[in-house]
Every structure is written in C-alpha cells, then in structure tokens.
Coordinates of C-alpha atoms and ligand atoms in Angstrom, one line a residue:
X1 CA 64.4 44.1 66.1
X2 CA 61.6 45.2 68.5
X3 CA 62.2 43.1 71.3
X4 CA 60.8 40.0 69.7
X5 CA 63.5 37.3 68.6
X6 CA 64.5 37.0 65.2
X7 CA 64.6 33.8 64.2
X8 CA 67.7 32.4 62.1
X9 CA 68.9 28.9 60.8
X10 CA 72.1 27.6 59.7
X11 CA 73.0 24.8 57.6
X12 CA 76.2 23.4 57.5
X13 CA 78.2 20.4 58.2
X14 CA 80.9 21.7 60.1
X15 CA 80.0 21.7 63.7
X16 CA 82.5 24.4 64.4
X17 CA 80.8 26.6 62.8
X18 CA 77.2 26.1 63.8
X19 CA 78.1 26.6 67.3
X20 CA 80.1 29.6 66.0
X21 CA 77.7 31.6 64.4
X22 CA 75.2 30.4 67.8
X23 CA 77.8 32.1 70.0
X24 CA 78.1 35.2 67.8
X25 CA 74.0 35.9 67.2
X26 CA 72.8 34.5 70.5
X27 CA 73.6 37.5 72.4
X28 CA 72.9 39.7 70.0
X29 CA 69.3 38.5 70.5
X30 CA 68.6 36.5 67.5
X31 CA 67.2 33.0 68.5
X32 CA 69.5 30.5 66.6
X33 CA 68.6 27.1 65.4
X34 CA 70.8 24.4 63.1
X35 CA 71.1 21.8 61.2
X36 CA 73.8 20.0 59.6
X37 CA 73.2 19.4 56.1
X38 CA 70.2 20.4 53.5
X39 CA 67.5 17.9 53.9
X40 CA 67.8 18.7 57.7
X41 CA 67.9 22.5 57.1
X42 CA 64.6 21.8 54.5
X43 CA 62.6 20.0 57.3
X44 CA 63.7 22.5 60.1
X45 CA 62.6 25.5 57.9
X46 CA 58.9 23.7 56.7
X47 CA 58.0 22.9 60.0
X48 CA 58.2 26.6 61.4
X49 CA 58.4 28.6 58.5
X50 CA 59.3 32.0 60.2
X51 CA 62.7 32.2 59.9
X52 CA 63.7 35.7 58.8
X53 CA 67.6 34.9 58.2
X54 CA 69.1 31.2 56.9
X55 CA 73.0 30.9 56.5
X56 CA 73.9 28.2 54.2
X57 CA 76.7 26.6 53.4
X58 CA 77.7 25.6 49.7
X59 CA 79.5 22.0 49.6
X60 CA 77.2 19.6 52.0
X61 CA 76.6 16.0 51.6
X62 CA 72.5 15.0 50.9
X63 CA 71.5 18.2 50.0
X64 CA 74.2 20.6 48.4
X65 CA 73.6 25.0 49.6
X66 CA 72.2 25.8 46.0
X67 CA 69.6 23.4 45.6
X68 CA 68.7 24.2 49.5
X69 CA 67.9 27.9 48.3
X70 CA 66.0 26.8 45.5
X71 CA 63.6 25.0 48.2
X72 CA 63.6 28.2 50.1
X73 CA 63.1 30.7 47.7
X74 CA 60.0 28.7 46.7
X75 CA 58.8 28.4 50.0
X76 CA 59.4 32.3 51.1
X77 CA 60.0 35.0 49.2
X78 CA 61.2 37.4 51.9
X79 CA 63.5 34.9 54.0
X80 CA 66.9 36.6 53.5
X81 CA 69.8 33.6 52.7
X82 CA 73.0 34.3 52.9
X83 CA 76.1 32.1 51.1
X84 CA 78.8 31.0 54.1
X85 CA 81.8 29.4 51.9
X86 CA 85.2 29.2 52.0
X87 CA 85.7 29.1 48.1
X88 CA 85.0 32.0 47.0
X89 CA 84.8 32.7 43.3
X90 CA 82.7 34.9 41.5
X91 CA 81.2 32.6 39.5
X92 CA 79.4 30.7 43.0
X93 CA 78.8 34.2 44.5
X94 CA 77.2 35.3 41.2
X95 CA 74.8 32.2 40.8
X96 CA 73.4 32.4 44.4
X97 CA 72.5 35.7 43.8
X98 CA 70.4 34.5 40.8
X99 CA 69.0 31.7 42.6
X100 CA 68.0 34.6 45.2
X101 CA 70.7 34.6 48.2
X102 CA 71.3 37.9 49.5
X103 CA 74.7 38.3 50.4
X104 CA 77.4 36.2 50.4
X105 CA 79.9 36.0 53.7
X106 CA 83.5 34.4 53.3
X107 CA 85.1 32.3 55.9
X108 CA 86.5 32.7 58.1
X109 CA 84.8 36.1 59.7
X110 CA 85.0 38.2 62.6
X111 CA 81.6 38.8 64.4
X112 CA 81.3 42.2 63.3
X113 CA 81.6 40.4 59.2
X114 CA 78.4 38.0 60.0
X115 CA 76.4 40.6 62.1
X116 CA 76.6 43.5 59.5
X117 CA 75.3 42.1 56.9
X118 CA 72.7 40.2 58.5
X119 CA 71.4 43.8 60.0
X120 CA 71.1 45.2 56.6
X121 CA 69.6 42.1 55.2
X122 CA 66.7 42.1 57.5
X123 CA 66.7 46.4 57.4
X124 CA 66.1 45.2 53.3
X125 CA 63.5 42.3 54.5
X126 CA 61.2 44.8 56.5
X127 CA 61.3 47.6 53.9
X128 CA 60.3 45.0 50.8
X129 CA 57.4 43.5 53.4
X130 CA 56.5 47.4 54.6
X131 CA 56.1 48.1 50.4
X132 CA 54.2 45.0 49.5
X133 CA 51.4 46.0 52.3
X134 CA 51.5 49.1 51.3
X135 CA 50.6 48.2 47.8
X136 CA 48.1 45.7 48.8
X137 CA 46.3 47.7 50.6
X138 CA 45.7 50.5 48.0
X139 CA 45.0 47.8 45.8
X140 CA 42.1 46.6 48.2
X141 CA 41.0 50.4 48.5
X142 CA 40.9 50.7 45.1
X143 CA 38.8 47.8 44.7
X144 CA 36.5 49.0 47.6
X145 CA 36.3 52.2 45.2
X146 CA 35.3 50.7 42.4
X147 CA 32.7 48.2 44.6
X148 CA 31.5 52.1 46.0
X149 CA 30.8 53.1 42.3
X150 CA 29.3 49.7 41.1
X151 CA 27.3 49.9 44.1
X152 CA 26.0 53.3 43.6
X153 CA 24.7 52.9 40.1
X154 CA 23.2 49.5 40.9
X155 CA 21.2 51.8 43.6
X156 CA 20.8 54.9 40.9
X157 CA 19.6 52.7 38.0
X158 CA 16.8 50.5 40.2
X159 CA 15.5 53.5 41.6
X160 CA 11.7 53.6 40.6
X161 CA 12.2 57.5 40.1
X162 CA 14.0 59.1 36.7
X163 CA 17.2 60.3 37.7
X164 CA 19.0 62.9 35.2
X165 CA 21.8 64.5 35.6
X166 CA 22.9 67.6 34.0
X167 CA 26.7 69.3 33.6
X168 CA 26.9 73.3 33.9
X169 CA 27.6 72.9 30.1
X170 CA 23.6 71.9 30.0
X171 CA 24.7 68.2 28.5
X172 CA 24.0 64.7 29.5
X173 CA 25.7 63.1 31.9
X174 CA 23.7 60.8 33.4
X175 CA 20.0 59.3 33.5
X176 CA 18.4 55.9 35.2
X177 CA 16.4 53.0 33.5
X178 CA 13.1 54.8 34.4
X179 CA 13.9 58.3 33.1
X180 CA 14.4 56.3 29.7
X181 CA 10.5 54.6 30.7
X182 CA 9.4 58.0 31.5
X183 CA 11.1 60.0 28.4
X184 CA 11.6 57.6 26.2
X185 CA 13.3 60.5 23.7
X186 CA 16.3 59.6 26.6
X187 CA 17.1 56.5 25.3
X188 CA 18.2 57.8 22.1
X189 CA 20.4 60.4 22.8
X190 CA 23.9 59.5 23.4
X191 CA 25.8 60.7 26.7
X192 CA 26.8 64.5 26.8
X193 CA 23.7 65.3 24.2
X194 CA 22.8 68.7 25.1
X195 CA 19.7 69.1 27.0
X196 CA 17.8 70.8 24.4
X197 CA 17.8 67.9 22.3
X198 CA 15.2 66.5 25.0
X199 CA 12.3 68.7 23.3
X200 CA 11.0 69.5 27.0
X201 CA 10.9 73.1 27.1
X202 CA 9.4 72.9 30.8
X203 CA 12.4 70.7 32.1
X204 CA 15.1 72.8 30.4
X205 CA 13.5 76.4 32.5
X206 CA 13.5 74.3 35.5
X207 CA 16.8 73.3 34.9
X208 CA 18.2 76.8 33.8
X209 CA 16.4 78.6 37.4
X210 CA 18.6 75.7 39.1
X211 CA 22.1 76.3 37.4
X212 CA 22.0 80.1 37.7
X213 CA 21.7 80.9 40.9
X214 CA 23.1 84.0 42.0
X215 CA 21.0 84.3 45.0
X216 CA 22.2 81.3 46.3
X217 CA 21.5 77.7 45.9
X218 CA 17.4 76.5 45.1
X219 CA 15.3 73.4 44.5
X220 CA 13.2 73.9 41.9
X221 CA 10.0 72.1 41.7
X222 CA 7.0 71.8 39.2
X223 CA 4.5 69.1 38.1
X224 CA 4.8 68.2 34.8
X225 CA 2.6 66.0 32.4
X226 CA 4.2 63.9 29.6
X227 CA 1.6 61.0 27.6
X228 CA -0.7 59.8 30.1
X229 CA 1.4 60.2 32.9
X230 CA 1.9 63.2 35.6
X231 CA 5.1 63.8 37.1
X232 CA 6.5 66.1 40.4
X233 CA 10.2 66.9 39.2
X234 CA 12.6 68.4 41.1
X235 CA 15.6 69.6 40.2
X236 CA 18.5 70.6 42.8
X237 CA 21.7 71.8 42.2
X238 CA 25.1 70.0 42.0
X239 CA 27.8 72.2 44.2
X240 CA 31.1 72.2 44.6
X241 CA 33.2 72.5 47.8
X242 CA 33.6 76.5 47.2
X243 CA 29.9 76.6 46.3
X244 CA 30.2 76.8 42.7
X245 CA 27.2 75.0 41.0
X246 CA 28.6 71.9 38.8
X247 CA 25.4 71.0 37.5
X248 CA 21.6 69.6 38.5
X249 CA 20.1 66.2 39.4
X250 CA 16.9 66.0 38.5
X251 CA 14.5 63.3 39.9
X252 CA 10.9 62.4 37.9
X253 CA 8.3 60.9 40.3
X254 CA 5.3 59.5 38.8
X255 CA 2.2 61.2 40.7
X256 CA -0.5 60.3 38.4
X257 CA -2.5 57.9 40.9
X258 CA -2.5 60.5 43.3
X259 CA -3.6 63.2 41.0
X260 CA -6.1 60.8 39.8
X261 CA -7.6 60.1 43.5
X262 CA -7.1 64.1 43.9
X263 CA -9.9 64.6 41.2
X264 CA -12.1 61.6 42.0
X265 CA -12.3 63.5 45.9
X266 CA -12.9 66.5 44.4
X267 CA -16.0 65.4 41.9
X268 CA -17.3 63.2 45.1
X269 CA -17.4 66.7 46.5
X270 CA -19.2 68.7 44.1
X271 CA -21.3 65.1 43.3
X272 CA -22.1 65.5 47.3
X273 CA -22.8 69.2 46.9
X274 CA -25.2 68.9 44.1
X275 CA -27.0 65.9 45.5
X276 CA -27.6 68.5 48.9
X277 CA -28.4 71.4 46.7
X278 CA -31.6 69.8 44.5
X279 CA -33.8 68.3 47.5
X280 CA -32.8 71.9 49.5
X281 CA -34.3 74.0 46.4
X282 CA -37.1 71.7 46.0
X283 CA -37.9 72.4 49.6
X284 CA -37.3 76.5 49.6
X285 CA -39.6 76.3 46.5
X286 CA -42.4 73.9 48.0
X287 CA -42.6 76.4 51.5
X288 CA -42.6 79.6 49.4
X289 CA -45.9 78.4 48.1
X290 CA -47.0 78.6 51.7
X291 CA -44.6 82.0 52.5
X292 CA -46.1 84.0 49.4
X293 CA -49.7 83.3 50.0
X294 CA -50.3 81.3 46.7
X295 CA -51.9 77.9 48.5
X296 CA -53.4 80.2 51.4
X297 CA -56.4 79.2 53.5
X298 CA -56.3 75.7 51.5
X299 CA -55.6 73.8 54.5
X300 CA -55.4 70.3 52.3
X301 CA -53.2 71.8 50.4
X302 CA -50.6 73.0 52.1
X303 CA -50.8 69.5 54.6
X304 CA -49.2 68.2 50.9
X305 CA -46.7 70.6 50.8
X306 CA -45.4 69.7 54.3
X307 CA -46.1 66.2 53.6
X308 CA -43.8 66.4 50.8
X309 CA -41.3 68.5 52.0
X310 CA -40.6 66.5 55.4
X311 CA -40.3 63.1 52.5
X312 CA -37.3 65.8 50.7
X313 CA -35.8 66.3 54.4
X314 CA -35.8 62.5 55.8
X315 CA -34.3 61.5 52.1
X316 CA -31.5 64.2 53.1
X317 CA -30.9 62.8 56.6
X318 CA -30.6 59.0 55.5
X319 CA -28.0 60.5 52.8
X320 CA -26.0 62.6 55.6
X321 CA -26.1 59.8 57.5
X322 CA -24.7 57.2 54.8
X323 CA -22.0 59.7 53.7
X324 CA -21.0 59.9 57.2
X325 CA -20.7 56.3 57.5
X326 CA -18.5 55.6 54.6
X327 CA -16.3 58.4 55.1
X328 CA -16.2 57.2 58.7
X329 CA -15.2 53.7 56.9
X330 CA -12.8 55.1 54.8
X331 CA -10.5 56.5 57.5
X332 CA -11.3 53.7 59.9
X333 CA -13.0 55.3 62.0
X334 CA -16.5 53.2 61.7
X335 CA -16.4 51.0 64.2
X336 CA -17.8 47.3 64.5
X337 CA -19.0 45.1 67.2
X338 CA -18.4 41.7 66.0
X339 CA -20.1 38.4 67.5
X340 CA -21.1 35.0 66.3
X341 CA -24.5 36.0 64.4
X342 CA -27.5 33.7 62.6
X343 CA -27.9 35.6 59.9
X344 CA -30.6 33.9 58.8
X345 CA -32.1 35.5 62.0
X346 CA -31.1 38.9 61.0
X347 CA -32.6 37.8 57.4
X348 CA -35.7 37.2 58.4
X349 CA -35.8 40.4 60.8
X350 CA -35.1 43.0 58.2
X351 CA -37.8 40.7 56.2
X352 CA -40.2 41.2 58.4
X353 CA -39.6 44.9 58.8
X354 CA -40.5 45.3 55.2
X355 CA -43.5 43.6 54.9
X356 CA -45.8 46.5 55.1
X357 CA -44.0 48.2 52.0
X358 CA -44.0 44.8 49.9
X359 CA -48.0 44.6 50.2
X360 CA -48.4 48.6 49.4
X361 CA -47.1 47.7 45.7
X362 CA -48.9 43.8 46.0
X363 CA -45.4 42.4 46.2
X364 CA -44.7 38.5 47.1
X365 CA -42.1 38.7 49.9
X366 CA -41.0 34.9 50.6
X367 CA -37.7 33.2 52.3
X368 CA -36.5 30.4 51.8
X369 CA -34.4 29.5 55.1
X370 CA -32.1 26.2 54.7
X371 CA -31.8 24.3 58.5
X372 CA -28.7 23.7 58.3
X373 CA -27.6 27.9 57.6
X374 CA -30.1 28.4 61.2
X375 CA -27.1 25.6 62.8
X376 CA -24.0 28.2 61.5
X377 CA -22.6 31.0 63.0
X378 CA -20.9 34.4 61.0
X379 CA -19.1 36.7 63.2
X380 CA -20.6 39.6 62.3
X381 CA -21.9 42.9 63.5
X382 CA -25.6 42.7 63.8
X383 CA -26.6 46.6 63.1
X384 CA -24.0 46.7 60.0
X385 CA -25.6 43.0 58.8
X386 CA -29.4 44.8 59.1
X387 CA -28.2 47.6 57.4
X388 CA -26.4 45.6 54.2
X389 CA -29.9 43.5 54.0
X390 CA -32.3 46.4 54.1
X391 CA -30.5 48.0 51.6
X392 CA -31.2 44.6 49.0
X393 CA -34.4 44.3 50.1
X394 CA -35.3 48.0 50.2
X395 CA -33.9 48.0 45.8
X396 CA -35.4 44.9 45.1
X397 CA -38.9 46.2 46.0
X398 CA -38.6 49.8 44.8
X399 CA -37.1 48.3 41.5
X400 CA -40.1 46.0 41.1
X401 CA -43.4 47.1 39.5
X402 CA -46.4 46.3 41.6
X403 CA -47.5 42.6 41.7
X404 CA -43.8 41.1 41.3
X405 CA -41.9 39.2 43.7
X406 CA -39.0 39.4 46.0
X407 CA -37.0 35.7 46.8
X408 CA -34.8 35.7 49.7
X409 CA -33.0 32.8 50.6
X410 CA -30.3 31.7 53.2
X411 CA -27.7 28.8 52.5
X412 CA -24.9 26.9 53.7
X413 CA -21.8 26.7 50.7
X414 CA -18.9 25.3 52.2
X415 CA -17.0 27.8 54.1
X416 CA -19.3 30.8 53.4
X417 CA -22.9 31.5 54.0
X418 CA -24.4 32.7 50.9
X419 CA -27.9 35.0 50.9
X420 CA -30.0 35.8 47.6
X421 CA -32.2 38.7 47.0
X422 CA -33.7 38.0 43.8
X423 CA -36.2 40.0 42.4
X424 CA -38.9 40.1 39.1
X425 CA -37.8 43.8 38.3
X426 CA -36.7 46.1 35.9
X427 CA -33.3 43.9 35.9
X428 CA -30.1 46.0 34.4
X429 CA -27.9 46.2 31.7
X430 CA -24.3 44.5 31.5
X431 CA -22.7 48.4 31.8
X432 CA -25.4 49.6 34.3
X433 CA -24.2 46.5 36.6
X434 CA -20.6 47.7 36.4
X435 CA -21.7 50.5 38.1
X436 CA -24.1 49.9 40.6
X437 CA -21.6 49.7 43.9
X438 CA -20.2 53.3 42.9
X439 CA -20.8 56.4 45.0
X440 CA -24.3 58.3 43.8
X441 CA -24.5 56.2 40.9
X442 CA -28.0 55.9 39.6
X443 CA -29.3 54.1 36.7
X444 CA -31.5 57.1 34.6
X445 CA -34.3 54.9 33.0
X446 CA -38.1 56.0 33.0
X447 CA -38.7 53.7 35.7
X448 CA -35.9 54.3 38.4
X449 CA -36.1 58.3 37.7
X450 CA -39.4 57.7 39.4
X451 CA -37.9 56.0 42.4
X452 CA -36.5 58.4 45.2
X453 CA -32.9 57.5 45.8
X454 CA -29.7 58.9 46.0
X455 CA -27.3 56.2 44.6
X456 CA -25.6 55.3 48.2
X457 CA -27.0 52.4 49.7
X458 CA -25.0 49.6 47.6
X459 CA -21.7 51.1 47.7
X460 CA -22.2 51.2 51.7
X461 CA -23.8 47.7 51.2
X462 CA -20.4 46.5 49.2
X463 CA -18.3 48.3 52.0
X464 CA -20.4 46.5 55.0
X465 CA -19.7 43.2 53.3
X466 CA -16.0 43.8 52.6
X467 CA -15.1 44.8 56.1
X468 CA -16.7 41.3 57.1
X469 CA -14.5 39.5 54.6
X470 CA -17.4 39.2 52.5
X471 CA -18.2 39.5 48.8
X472 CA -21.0 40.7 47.4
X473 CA -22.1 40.4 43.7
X474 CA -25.2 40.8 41.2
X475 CA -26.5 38.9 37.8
X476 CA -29.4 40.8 36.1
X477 CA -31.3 40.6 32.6
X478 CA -33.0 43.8 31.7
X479 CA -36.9 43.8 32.2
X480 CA -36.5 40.6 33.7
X481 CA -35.0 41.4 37.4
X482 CA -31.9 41.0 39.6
X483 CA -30.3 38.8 42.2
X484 CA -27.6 40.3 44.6
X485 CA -25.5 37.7 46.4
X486 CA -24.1 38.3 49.7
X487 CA -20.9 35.7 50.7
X488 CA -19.9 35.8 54.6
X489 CA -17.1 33.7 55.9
X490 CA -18.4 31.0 58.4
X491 CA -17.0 30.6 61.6
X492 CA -14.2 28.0 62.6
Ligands
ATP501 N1 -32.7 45.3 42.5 C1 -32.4 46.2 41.6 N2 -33.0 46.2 40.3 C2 -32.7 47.1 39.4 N3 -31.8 48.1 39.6 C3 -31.3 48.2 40.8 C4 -31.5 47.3 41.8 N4 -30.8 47.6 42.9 C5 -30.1 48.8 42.6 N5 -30.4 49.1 41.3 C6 -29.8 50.2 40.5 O1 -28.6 50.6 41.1 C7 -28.6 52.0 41.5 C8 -27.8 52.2 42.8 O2 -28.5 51.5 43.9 P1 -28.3 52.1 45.4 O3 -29.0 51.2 46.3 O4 -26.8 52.3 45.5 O5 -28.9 53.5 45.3 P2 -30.5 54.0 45.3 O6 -31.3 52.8 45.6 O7 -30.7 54.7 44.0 O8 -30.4 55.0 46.5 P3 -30.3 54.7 48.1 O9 -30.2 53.3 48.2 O10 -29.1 55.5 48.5 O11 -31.5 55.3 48.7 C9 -30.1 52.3 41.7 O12 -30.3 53.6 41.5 C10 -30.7 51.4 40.6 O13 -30.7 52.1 39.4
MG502 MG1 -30.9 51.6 47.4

C-alpha cells in the first residue's frame, strides 16, 4: 500500500451497498469513489483513469457489469475488477473471468470476504506491473546493445585506416572498407579465411611475434610497402581478462606522402650540399695556384685568381642567404612588414638599380608605368617586393644575349596590380617552364651553363608573391624570350 491511497470504484445500483463497501475500505485506507450504474462507473473511471480496484455489479440498468468490463479491460489492462453478485452460478463467474474480472465476491459478505481478496488482487496487480518493467527494460538494454554494436562498426568501417582483425586460430574475423582499398586480395576472401591466404608474408610474421607472446604482451610495428603505396602497420594483441591473448588487431596507415616529403628533404639536402661543395673546390683549387708557387711573382695573375675566387664566394653568400630565407619561410619564421606600397615605385627603383648591368651587355631597359597603377596602393613589404623584382629583372638580362631588350611594365586589372618582365631571350621550353619555380632547378642549355646561378631566386620569387596573396606566372617560346607576370591583390 505504501502510504499513498489506493484508489477503488464501485458500480452498483443498490445504495446499500455502495455505502457498504465505502464503510468497509475507507478505513482500511483505500480512497473510495461510486457510481450507480455502468455509464456512470465508464465516465467516473475515463476521467481519472488510476483506479487500481473496480467492484462491479452484474444486473444494472443502462449499462449491464459485463459489458462495463469489456470497457475496462480495454481501457487498462492492470485494473483488477472484481464480480459483486448475488446470483451466483458458474456459468456468470466463469464468463467474467474470460472477459478478464479477477475474482468474483458473493453477497452478502463480511468485511474480512471483500478485503481479502482485494489485498491479493492488488499483491497480483503490482507483481504483473513489477514483470512488465522488468521486461521492458531489458528489452530497451538490449536495444541500446545492439545500437552499441551498430555504432561501433559504423565507427570501424569509416575509419580511414585498414582495420583487421585476427583470431588465435590465425583466421579472419574482421577487416574495414579501407583494408579491402589497401589489400584488395581482402575483398575476396570470405570471413574466417586463414591469414595465409593474404599472400603477405610480412603481415603474417608481424602477426605471429604478436600472438605468441610469452614474454608478455607487445605491439609490433613495421613499415610495409604494397603497389604504390607505403604503409606503418601495427599490430597489437587482443587479451582476455586472465591475460590470455585472443587474437590481434591490426591497423594499416597510409604513410606514403610523408615518406615522399621525407626523401624530397633529404635530396634538397644533398642538392644543398653539392651546390656548397663545387664553388668551395673551385676556390681551394684557384688559391692553390697561389699556395704551390705555380702563378708566383705574376702579380696580374694572381689579382685574377682573387678576382675570381671572391665572384665563387659572394655567389655562395647570396645562396646561404636565400636558403636561409626560404627555410625561414617554410617554418614561418620570415617575417614581413606589411604597408600600403606603389609598387610601381619599388618597380622603377629596382629598375634603376640595374641600369649599369643592362648597358654592360647593350641591353634596352624600358617601363612602361600606367597613371592610374602610380594612384593604387598594395599592402606589401617593401624589401620582400625589391627582392621578387630584382630577381625578374636580374633573369631577364642574364638570359638575354647582348643588344636585346628588357619591357617592364606596371598596370591596373581590376582587383590586382599586374607587373610584366618581358624579355627578347633565350625563351624556354613547355617542360623547362614547369620547372623553373623549383628549388636549384636550372635549365642546362649552352647558353644558361654560361650564366652563374644557382637555381634559387624564382622559387623565393614564387614564395615572396604567395605570402602576399599573389600569383606569379611565365609564357615563353624558345629562342624568342619570356614574360614573368607578377599579380598582387589591391588594397580595399
Ligand atoms: N627570363 C628567363 N629566360 C630564360 N630562362 C630563364 C629566365 N628566368 C629564369 N630562367 C631559367 O630558370 C632557371 C631558374 O631561375 P632562377 O632565377 O630560379 O635561378 P638562377 O637564375 O639560375 O639562379 P639565382 O637566381 O638563384 O642566382 C634559370 O637557371 C634559367 O634556366
Ligand atoms: Mg635568377
């Protein structure tokens, strides 16, 4: 009973005994409310449907008891009726049963013949309630379960890393979407195939040193190289709670990008190395001339050597000096001081600067400077801006023969400022213009091996321009010269 009221309604006709059964339940606790014939009892019990107990009476007028527990039965399947009559027969007793009446009480009855019952009744109506939550809830657990394994695979098979798993009988047992991508041999072996049937010889060792481990549990790891692509795998051991090892999961990643950017560093390296290494020897070779007494007392002579040497050494510091810069740009570390420039200013400054050069090899060096690109602003650093424009200028007029020309001109086009370096030169082919923005790259034709140069300026150039939100680009027909276009985004 727990303290609250139980709540019970009795339909019958017979005042007598309404008020009878009140008198007997009321002090017993039970909170009693009737009514005196079916429809009444039907509207009573819809509009607060929490009665635990009805007592009904067989032969009303309106609405007769068995049609009343029809209604009820419908309406509640653990309200507990029970059959008040006078008449009994077995035949009544036997079809309220059916129509779902618990009990039957016969009048008249002492207090101790209507409370019985009704305590086992409702003992009857908390056990049935106490079972049906009971199953409901390990119905929703399972359900959670199964959402727990649905949800678990969804994660396993959109991982971007092969999953396989292996059983201590060395079969099958599981494997992901991309282990099929990466071993496409997967996809064709049914579940529970034996691992063998893989044809990876290096998988299958790194799966036996997991499974046998006598010396306690390990990881194994190796890299491992299948087509084109290269793989860190790492297999780890499956245990069970007393430590027994169950099987391995193994987990493919694909590495091959960063192997790929391990050997690009590593050829930049011995690219850097052997770029250091030829102007050094030339050097060591040039001042032994002067060292072993072979140009002695030749004072012209050895002026040359220096002369030559100290053009080896500056060639080395501008390289040091631009390797230092883009490795200072590629770990963000280089530094710029940005404010609204005229870059047609800085144009014609760098222009200027190599005017002296241009006439040495009886180059034209012209600009052609639009008003309206003086009116614009870029916001820009002025010393990176000098150096991307010296570079262009610098190529155009070492890969020009003498008397050619060098255009330079500054314009407006919409939201960027564009500047042309066009020159008459030795121009490039379609494959040598893929190239020229790469590290060291050179072009080896009989003119440019001539040409000092050690391949860096237009990949710092191409750098410069980037970290502005630029975009530089080149056309070129061999023998017939270049133009390099520099875009800059204009300000507001
Ligand atoms: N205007 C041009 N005409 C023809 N070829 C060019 C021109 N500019 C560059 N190149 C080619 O592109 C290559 C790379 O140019 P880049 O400026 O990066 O190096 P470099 O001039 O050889 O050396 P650095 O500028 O570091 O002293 C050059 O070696 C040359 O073969
Ligand atoms: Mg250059």
């Amino acid at each position: 009973v727990n303290g609250e009221s139980i709540r019970v309604l009795v339909v019958d006709d017979e005042l007598g005994m309404r008020e009878g059964c009140r008198k007997v339940l009321a002090p017993e606790g039970y909170s009693v409310e009737t009514a005196a014939d079916g429809v009444a009892g039907l509207e009573l019990f819809k509009d607060r449907g929490d009665f635990a107990i009805v007592l009904v009476d067989l032969n009303m007028p309106l609405m007769g008891g068995m049609e009343l527990i029809d209604h009820l039965r419908k309406l509640d399947e653990d309200v507990v009726i029970f059959v008040i009559t006078a008449y009994a027969a077995i035949d009544t007793a036997v079809e309220a049963t059916r129509k779902g009446a618990y009990g039957y009480i016969p009048k008249p009855f002492t207090p101790d013949e209507l409370l019985l019952p009704i305590r086992q009744g409702l003992e009857r109506r908390a056990l049935t309630i106490e079972a049906r939550r009971l199953r409901e809830e390990r119905e929703s657990r399972l359900l959670e379960v199964a959402l727990e394994r649905s949800k678990s695979s969804t994660i396993i098979g959109c991982m971007t890393d092969g999953v396989l798993v292996i059983n201590r009988d060395r079969q099958m047992v599981l494997r992901n979407a991309a282990m099929t991508r990466m071993m496409p041999r997967c996809a064709g072996l049914p579940l529970s195939a034996p691992m063998n049937t893989l044809k990876c010889p290096e998988l299958e060792s790194l799966i036996e040193e997991t499974l046998c481990t006598d010396s306690g549990p390990v990881i194994a790891s190796r890299e491992l190289a299948l087509d084109k692509s290269t793989y860190m795998v790492n297999a780890s051991p499956v245990l069970e709670p007393n430590g027994l090892v169950t099987g391995a999961v193994v987990v493919l990643r694909d590495i091959t990008a960063l192997k790929k950017l391990d050997i690009a560093k590593s050829m930049f390296i011995s690219m850097v190395a052997h770029e250091l290494k030829s102007p050094l020897a030339a050097v060591v070779s040039q001042l032994s001339l002067i060292l072993d007494g072979t140009v002695s007392g030749d004072a012209q002579k050895e002026r040359h050597i220096l002369d030559r040497c100290l053009l080896r050494i500056d060639a080395l510091r501008t390289m040091v000096s631009d390797l230092l810069s883009l490795t200072a740009m590629e770990t963000g570390r280089f530094t710029i001081k940005r404010s609204a420039l005229n870059i047609s200013e800085v144009v014609s400054a760098v222009l200027d600067s190599y005017k002296e050069k241009a006439q040495d090899k009886h180059i034209t060096l012209e600009m052609a400077r639009a008003p309206d690109a003086d009116k614009v602003r870029v916001l820009a650093d002025r010393e990176s801006m000098m150096m991307v424009f010296a570079n262009l200028v610098d190529n155009a007029i070492k890969y020009t023969p003498d008397g050619g020309q060098v255009y330079l001109s500054v314009e407006c086009n919409g939201v960027f400022l564009k500047v042309s370096v066009r020159d008459t030169g030795i121009g490039m082919t379609a494959e040598e213009k893929e190239r020229v923005f790469d590290e060291f790259y050179r072009v080896k034709n009989e003119y440019a091996v001539h040409v000092p140069g050690t391949g860096l300026g237009l990949s710092l150039v191409k750098k410069l321009v980037e970290m502005h939100q630029g975009h530089v680009s080149v056309q070129s027909v061999p023998g017939k010269g270049s133009t390099f276009c520099v875009n800059l985004p204009l300000t507001g």
